[in-house]
Amino acid sequence: GTLNNGLVGYWPFNGNANDESGNGNNGTVNGATLTTDRFGNSNSAYEFDGTNYIDFNGLNILGDFSISFRFKKELPTTIHSYDYFIGFNNVAVDKPGIGVSPNSSFQACLTNPSTVFFFDGSGGCNNFVESSTTYDNQDFNFVTLVKDGVNYTLTLNSNAVSLDHGQFSFSDIRIGQRYGSWGFSGVIDDLSLWNRPLTTHEVQKLYTNQNYIYNWSPVGETTSSITVQPSATTTYTVDVTSGTTTCQSDVTISVNQRDFVNIDSTACDSI
């Protein structure tokens, strides 16, 4: 689907911090522990205690990008000015990242309690993009940051805020804290990074489409794309289900095609 376009890394944390995009950007775990994800699956998300973290190195994002993840906040053992989910490694500025404003008065800048923010590391307290709503402290929350030129759009669940800032780049990311301090206590899951700005529709798809369900016939595969080499002319049909909506698409492969053929479900990207 279109969400594969520009994908740098996809980390669902299914038993490890490996990149399942095929790009090999595996994470290095420093003390974080596997835990249950939002669907109740064991060993399918990572829990952080405010001191541990996971590093993803060599990403080298120099232009536009998008990053998304889900989090569930827990009460920290140590109160910081802010708790950072993600730190961006940019030596030119002061420890940029995406974080949460604690539900207390102990804050370095005038952000509202229980909001999510992006700080680009420059200009002191001036360069914050802050969510217009507060996070749910009883459940998982969805966060996306999209950089498109000098515009930054931060989405918390279904609510987006956009502001213009200067250019921003980074070489690596760290989840669980910003580089060196202000760690996050809670669970992080389903981290993805793109080297392009996602569209509003794509962000909404990520939020509402917690699981696409694929069903290919006649092969019975359940992935978004399949590779086939039929011995006779065959029509392959995929049903793509999102919530209560199902889209169907098909393609016919001729026996005259001797090579392996990869077919996907892009015709259903709009659901």
Short mmCIF file of C-alpha atoms in Angstrom, two decimals:
data_model
loop_
_atom_site.label_atom_id
_atom_site.label_comp_id
_atom_site.label_asym_id
_atom_site.label_seq_id
_atom_site.Cartn_x
_atom_site.Cartn_y
_atom_site.Cartn_z
CA GLY A 1 0.00 0.00 0.00
CA THR A 2 0.97 3.68 -0.12
CA LEU A 3 2.16 3.57 3.48
CA ASN A 4 5.10 1.50 2.26
CA ASN A 5 6.27 4.43 0.10
CA GLY A 6 9.26 6.13 1.72
CA LEU A 7 9.19 3.76 4.70
CA VAL A 8 12.55 3.88 6.48
CA GLY A 9 11.66 1.54 9.31
CA TYR A 10 8.74 -0.29 10.89
CA TRP A 11 9.14 -1.67 14.38
CA PRO A 12 6.07 -3.55 15.70
CA PHE A 13 8.17 -4.93 18.60
CA ASN A 14 6.96 -8.49 18.11
CA GLY A 15 9.45 -10.18 20.40
CA ASN A 16 12.35 -7.87 19.53
CA ALA A 17 13.29 -4.41 18.21
CA ASN A 18 13.95 -5.56 14.65
CA ASP A 19 12.94 -3.50 11.63
CA GLU A 20 10.22 -5.36 9.70
CA SER A 21 10.27 -2.95 6.73
CA GLY A 22 13.08 -4.94 5.13
CA ASN A 23 15.55 -2.04 5.44
CA GLY A 24 17.59 -3.59 8.25
CA ASN A 25 17.35 -0.66 10.68
CA ASN A 26 17.22 -2.87 13.76
CA GLY A 27 17.17 -1.32 17.22
CA THR A 28 19.62 -1.87 20.07
CA VAL A 29 17.77 -2.51 23.34
CA ASN A 30 19.28 -0.97 26.48
CA GLY A 31 17.26 -2.38 29.39
CA ALA A 32 13.73 -1.96 27.99
CA THR A 33 11.55 -5.03 28.54
CA LEU A 34 8.95 -6.70 26.34
CA THR A 35 5.36 -6.45 27.54
CA THR A 36 1.74 -6.82 26.39
CA ASP A 37 0.49 -4.67 23.52
CA ARG A 38 -2.89 -2.93 23.19
CA PHE A 39 -4.48 -6.08 21.75
CA GLY A 40 -3.40 -8.23 24.71
CA ASN A 41 -0.57 -9.97 22.84
CA SER A 42 2.37 -10.81 25.08
CA ASN A 43 5.93 -9.76 24.20
CA SER A 44 4.61 -7.36 21.55
CA ALA A 45 5.52 -3.90 22.91
CA TYR A 46 8.31 -2.39 25.01
CA GLU A 47 8.04 -1.03 28.55
CA PHE A 48 10.32 1.72 29.84
CA ASP A 49 11.06 2.74 33.43
CA GLY A 50 12.49 6.22 32.82
CA THR A 51 16.12 5.08 32.59
CA ASN A 52 16.20 2.47 29.82
CA TYR A 53 15.89 3.02 26.08
CA ILE A 54 16.25 1.61 22.55
CA ASP A 55 18.57 3.16 19.94
CA PHE A 56 18.04 3.19 16.16
CA ASN A 57 21.21 4.41 14.47
CA GLY A 58 22.20 5.44 10.97
CA LEU A 59 18.77 6.70 9.85
CA ASN A 60 20.12 10.01 8.50
CA ILE A 61 16.92 11.97 7.89
CA LEU A 62 17.95 15.23 6.20
CA GLY A 63 14.65 16.53 4.79
CA ASP A 64 10.95 15.86 5.23
CA PHE A 65 9.88 12.96 7.42
CA SER A 66 7.02 11.40 9.35
CA ILE A 67 7.17 9.34 12.52
CA SER A 68 4.36 7.56 14.32
CA PHE A 69 3.97 5.39 17.41
CA ARG A 70 1.58 4.46 20.21
CA PHE A 71 2.15 4.92 23.91
CA LYS A 72 0.58 4.22 27.27
CA LYS A 73 1.78 6.42 30.12
CA GLU A 74 2.61 5.12 33.58
CA LEU A 75 3.39 7.08 36.72
CA PRO A 76 7.12 7.81 36.81
CA THR A 77 9.29 7.09 39.83
CA THR A 78 11.12 10.39 39.25
CA ILE A 79 9.32 13.61 38.24
CA HIS A 80 11.01 15.43 35.35
CA SER A 81 10.18 18.68 33.64
CA TYR A 82 9.08 16.52 30.71
CA ASP A 83 9.09 12.84 29.82
CA TYR A 84 10.39 12.09 26.33
CA PHE A 85 9.11 9.20 24.22
CA ILE A 86 11.59 9.90 21.45
CA GLY A 87 14.88 11.74 21.21
CA PHE A 88 16.34 12.89 17.90
CA ASN A 89 20.12 12.91 17.60
CA ASN A 90 21.07 16.32 16.22
CA VAL A 91 24.30 17.68 17.71
CA ALA A 92 23.58 21.19 16.40
CA VAL A 93 20.63 21.78 18.73
CA ASP A 94 19.64 21.09 22.34
CA LYS A 95 18.25 17.55 22.62
CA PRO A 96 15.12 17.67 20.42
CA GLY A 97 12.37 15.12 20.76
CA ILE A 98 8.72 14.20 21.24
CA GLY A 99 7.49 14.06 24.79
CA VAL A 100 4.67 14.45 27.23
CA SER A 101 4.03 17.26 29.67
CA PRO A 102 3.69 15.73 33.16
CA ASN A 103 0.49 16.17 35.08
CA SER A 104 2.12 18.48 37.59
CA SER A 105 3.38 22.03 37.94
CA PHE A 106 7.04 20.98 37.54
CA GLN A 107 7.55 22.18 33.98
CA ALA A 108 10.39 24.05 32.34
CA CYS A 109 8.18 25.74 29.74
CA LEU A 110 4.55 26.80 29.76
CA THR A 111 3.01 23.67 28.23
CA ASN A 112 -0.30 22.34 29.48
CA PRO A 113 -0.50 19.27 31.72
CA SER A 114 -1.02 15.91 30.00
CA THR A 115 -0.34 17.18 26.47
CA VAL A 116 2.09 15.77 23.92
CA PHE A 117 4.66 18.04 22.26
CA PHE A 118 7.50 18.20 19.75
CA PHE A 119 10.54 20.33 20.64
CA ASP A 120 13.00 21.04 17.83
CA GLY A 121 15.87 21.82 20.22
CA SER A 122 16.34 25.46 19.24
CA GLY A 123 15.09 28.76 20.60
CA GLY A 124 14.59 27.73 24.22
CA CYS A 125 10.89 27.35 24.98
CA ASN A 126 9.70 29.03 21.79
CA ASN A 127 9.91 26.13 19.37
CA PHE A 128 7.28 23.75 20.75
CA VAL A 129 4.42 22.18 18.81
CA GLU A 130 1.89 21.13 21.42
CA SER A 131 -1.21 18.97 21.09
CA SER A 132 -4.57 20.69 21.48
CA THR A 133 -5.95 17.80 23.55
CA THR A 134 -4.69 15.68 26.43
CA TYR A 135 -3.72 12.04 26.27
CA ASP A 136 -5.75 9.18 27.74
CA ASN A 137 -3.89 8.02 30.85
CA GLN A 138 -5.82 4.75 30.96
CA ASP A 139 -5.14 3.49 27.44
CA PHE A 140 -2.84 3.58 24.43
CA ASN A 141 -2.57 6.83 22.48
CA PHE A 142 -1.59 7.43 18.86
CA VAL A 143 1.03 10.07 17.94
CA THR A 144 2.30 11.21 14.55
CA LEU A 145 4.71 14.02 13.72
CA VAL A 146 4.88 15.09 10.06
CA LYS A 147 7.50 17.52 8.75
CA ASP A 148 6.63 19.06 5.39
CA GLY A 149 9.09 21.83 4.51
CA VAL A 150 8.97 24.20 7.48
CA ASN A 151 5.54 22.99 8.59
CA TYR A 152 5.24 20.51 11.45
CA THR A 153 1.96 18.73 12.16
CA LEU A 154 1.59 16.89 15.47
CA THR A 155 -1.35 14.52 15.81
CA LEU A 156 -2.51 13.07 19.14
CA ASN A 157 -5.13 10.43 18.47
CA SER A 158 -7.48 12.19 16.00
CA ASN A 159 -6.54 15.82 16.74
CA ALA A 160 -3.85 17.64 14.75
CA VAL A 161 -1.96 20.90 15.33
CA SER A 162 0.30 22.53 12.72
CA LEU A 163 2.95 25.21 13.18
CA ASP A 164 5.83 26.54 11.09
CA HIS A 165 9.39 26.17 12.37
CA GLY A 166 12.86 26.11 10.87
CA GLN A 167 14.50 23.17 9.13
CA PHE A 168 15.30 20.10 11.18
CA SER A 169 17.28 16.91 10.58
CA PHE A 170 18.62 14.01 12.60
CA SER A 171 20.96 11.03 12.25
CA ASP A 172 19.54 8.63 14.84
CA ILE A 173 16.57 8.24 17.17
CA ARG A 174 16.23 6.93 20.71
CA ILE A 175 12.94 5.82 22.23
CA GLY A 176 12.34 5.83 25.97
CA GLN A 177 14.14 9.13 26.59
CA ARG A 178 15.75 12.06 24.83
CA TYR A 179 19.49 11.73 24.47
CA GLY A 180 20.91 11.77 27.98
CA SER A 181 17.94 12.62 30.23
CA TRP A 182 14.22 12.93 30.93
CA GLY A 183 13.10 9.36 30.37
CA PHE A 184 9.58 8.05 29.80
CA SER A 185 7.75 5.62 32.08
CA GLY A 186 5.27 3.49 30.18
CA VAL A 187 4.79 1.40 27.05
CA ILE A 188 5.67 2.24 23.43
CA ASP A 189 4.55 0.22 20.42
CA ASP A 190 4.23 0.26 16.62
CA LEU A 191 7.00 2.73 15.77
CA SER A 192 7.28 3.74 12.10
CA LEU A 193 9.48 6.26 10.26
CA TRP A 194 9.15 7.62 6.71
CA ASN A 195 11.44 9.93 4.71
CA ARG A 196 8.47 11.89 3.38
CA PRO A 197 5.45 13.76 4.79
CA LEU A 198 2.39 11.56 5.23
CA THR A 199 -0.90 12.93 3.95
CA THR A 200 -3.81 13.68 6.27
CA HIS A 201 -5.58 10.63 4.87
CA GLU A 202 -2.59 8.40 5.59
CA VAL A 203 -2.35 9.63 9.18
CA GLN A 204 -6.06 8.99 9.64
CA LYS A 205 -5.61 5.53 8.14
CA LEU A 206 -2.88 4.77 10.67
CA TYR A 207 -5.07 5.95 13.53
CA THR A 208 -8.30 4.17 12.59
CA ASN A 209 -6.78 1.17 10.85
CA GLN A 210 -5.21 -0.50 13.83
CA ASN A 211 -5.28 -3.70 11.80
CA TYR A 212 -5.93 -4.26 8.13
CA ILE A 213 -7.10 -7.83 7.52
CA TYR A 214 -6.03 -9.33 4.18
CA ASN A 215 -7.46 -12.51 2.70
CA TRP A 216 -6.17 -13.74 -0.66
CA SER A 217 -7.88 -16.46 -2.64
CA PRO A 218 -7.24 -19.06 -3.82
CA VAL A 219 -3.93 -19.15 -1.91
CA GLY A 220 -5.21 -18.24 1.58
CA GLU A 221 -2.39 -15.76 2.31
CA THR A 222 -3.05 -12.95 4.82
CA THR A 223 -0.29 -10.45 3.91
CA SER A 224 -0.72 -7.20 1.97
CA SER A 225 1.13 -8.61 -1.06
CA ILE A 226 1.93 -12.09 -2.37
CA THR A 227 4.35 -13.60 -4.89
CA VAL A 228 2.88 -16.24 -7.21
CA GLN A 229 3.90 -18.47 -10.12
CA PRO A 230 0.76 -20.29 -11.27
CA SER A 231 0.87 -23.32 -13.54
CA ALA A 232 -2.40 -22.27 -15.19
CA THR A 233 -4.08 -18.93 -15.82
CA THR A 234 -5.34 -17.86 -12.39
CA THR A 235 -7.30 -14.96 -10.98
CA TYR A 236 -6.18 -13.89 -7.52
CA THR A 237 -8.63 -11.97 -5.35
CA VAL A 238 -7.88 -10.04 -2.18
CA ASP A 239 -10.42 -8.90 0.41
CA VAL A 240 -9.08 -6.03 2.52
CA THR A 241 -11.08 -5.34 5.67
CA SER A 242 -10.75 -2.27 7.89
CA GLY A 243 -13.27 -2.22 10.69
CA THR A 244 -16.66 -2.83 9.08
CA THR A 245 -15.50 -1.89 5.55
CA THR A 246 -14.25 -4.46 3.05
CA CYS A 247 -12.73 -3.74 -0.37
CA GLN A 248 -12.17 -6.42 -3.00
CA SER A 249 -9.67 -6.37 -5.86
CA ASP A 250 -8.41 -9.03 -8.25
CA VAL A 251 -5.74 -9.63 -10.85
CA THR A 252 -5.42 -12.39 -13.44
CA ILE A 253 -2.02 -13.96 -14.11
CA SER A 254 -1.53 -15.69 -17.46
CA VAL A 255 0.35 -18.97 -17.74
CA ASN A 256 2.49 -17.32 -20.44
CA GLN A 257 4.18 -15.29 -17.70
CA ARG A 258 7.06 -17.52 -16.66
CA ASP A 259 8.59 -15.26 -14.04
CA PHE A 260 7.48 -14.86 -10.47
CA VAL A 261 4.95 -12.06 -10.18
CA ASN A 262 4.43 -9.85 -7.11
CA ILE A 263 0.90 -8.51 -6.69
CA ASP A 264 -0.36 -6.25 -3.94
CA SER A 265 -3.47 -4.65 -2.47
CA THR A 266 -2.89 -1.01 -3.52
CA ALA A 267 -6.30 -0.83 -5.20
CA CYS A 268 -7.81 -0.84 -1.71
CA ASP A 269 -5.61 1.92 -0.26
CA SER A 270 -8.55 4.34 -0.11
CA ILE A 271 -10.55 2.42 2.50
#
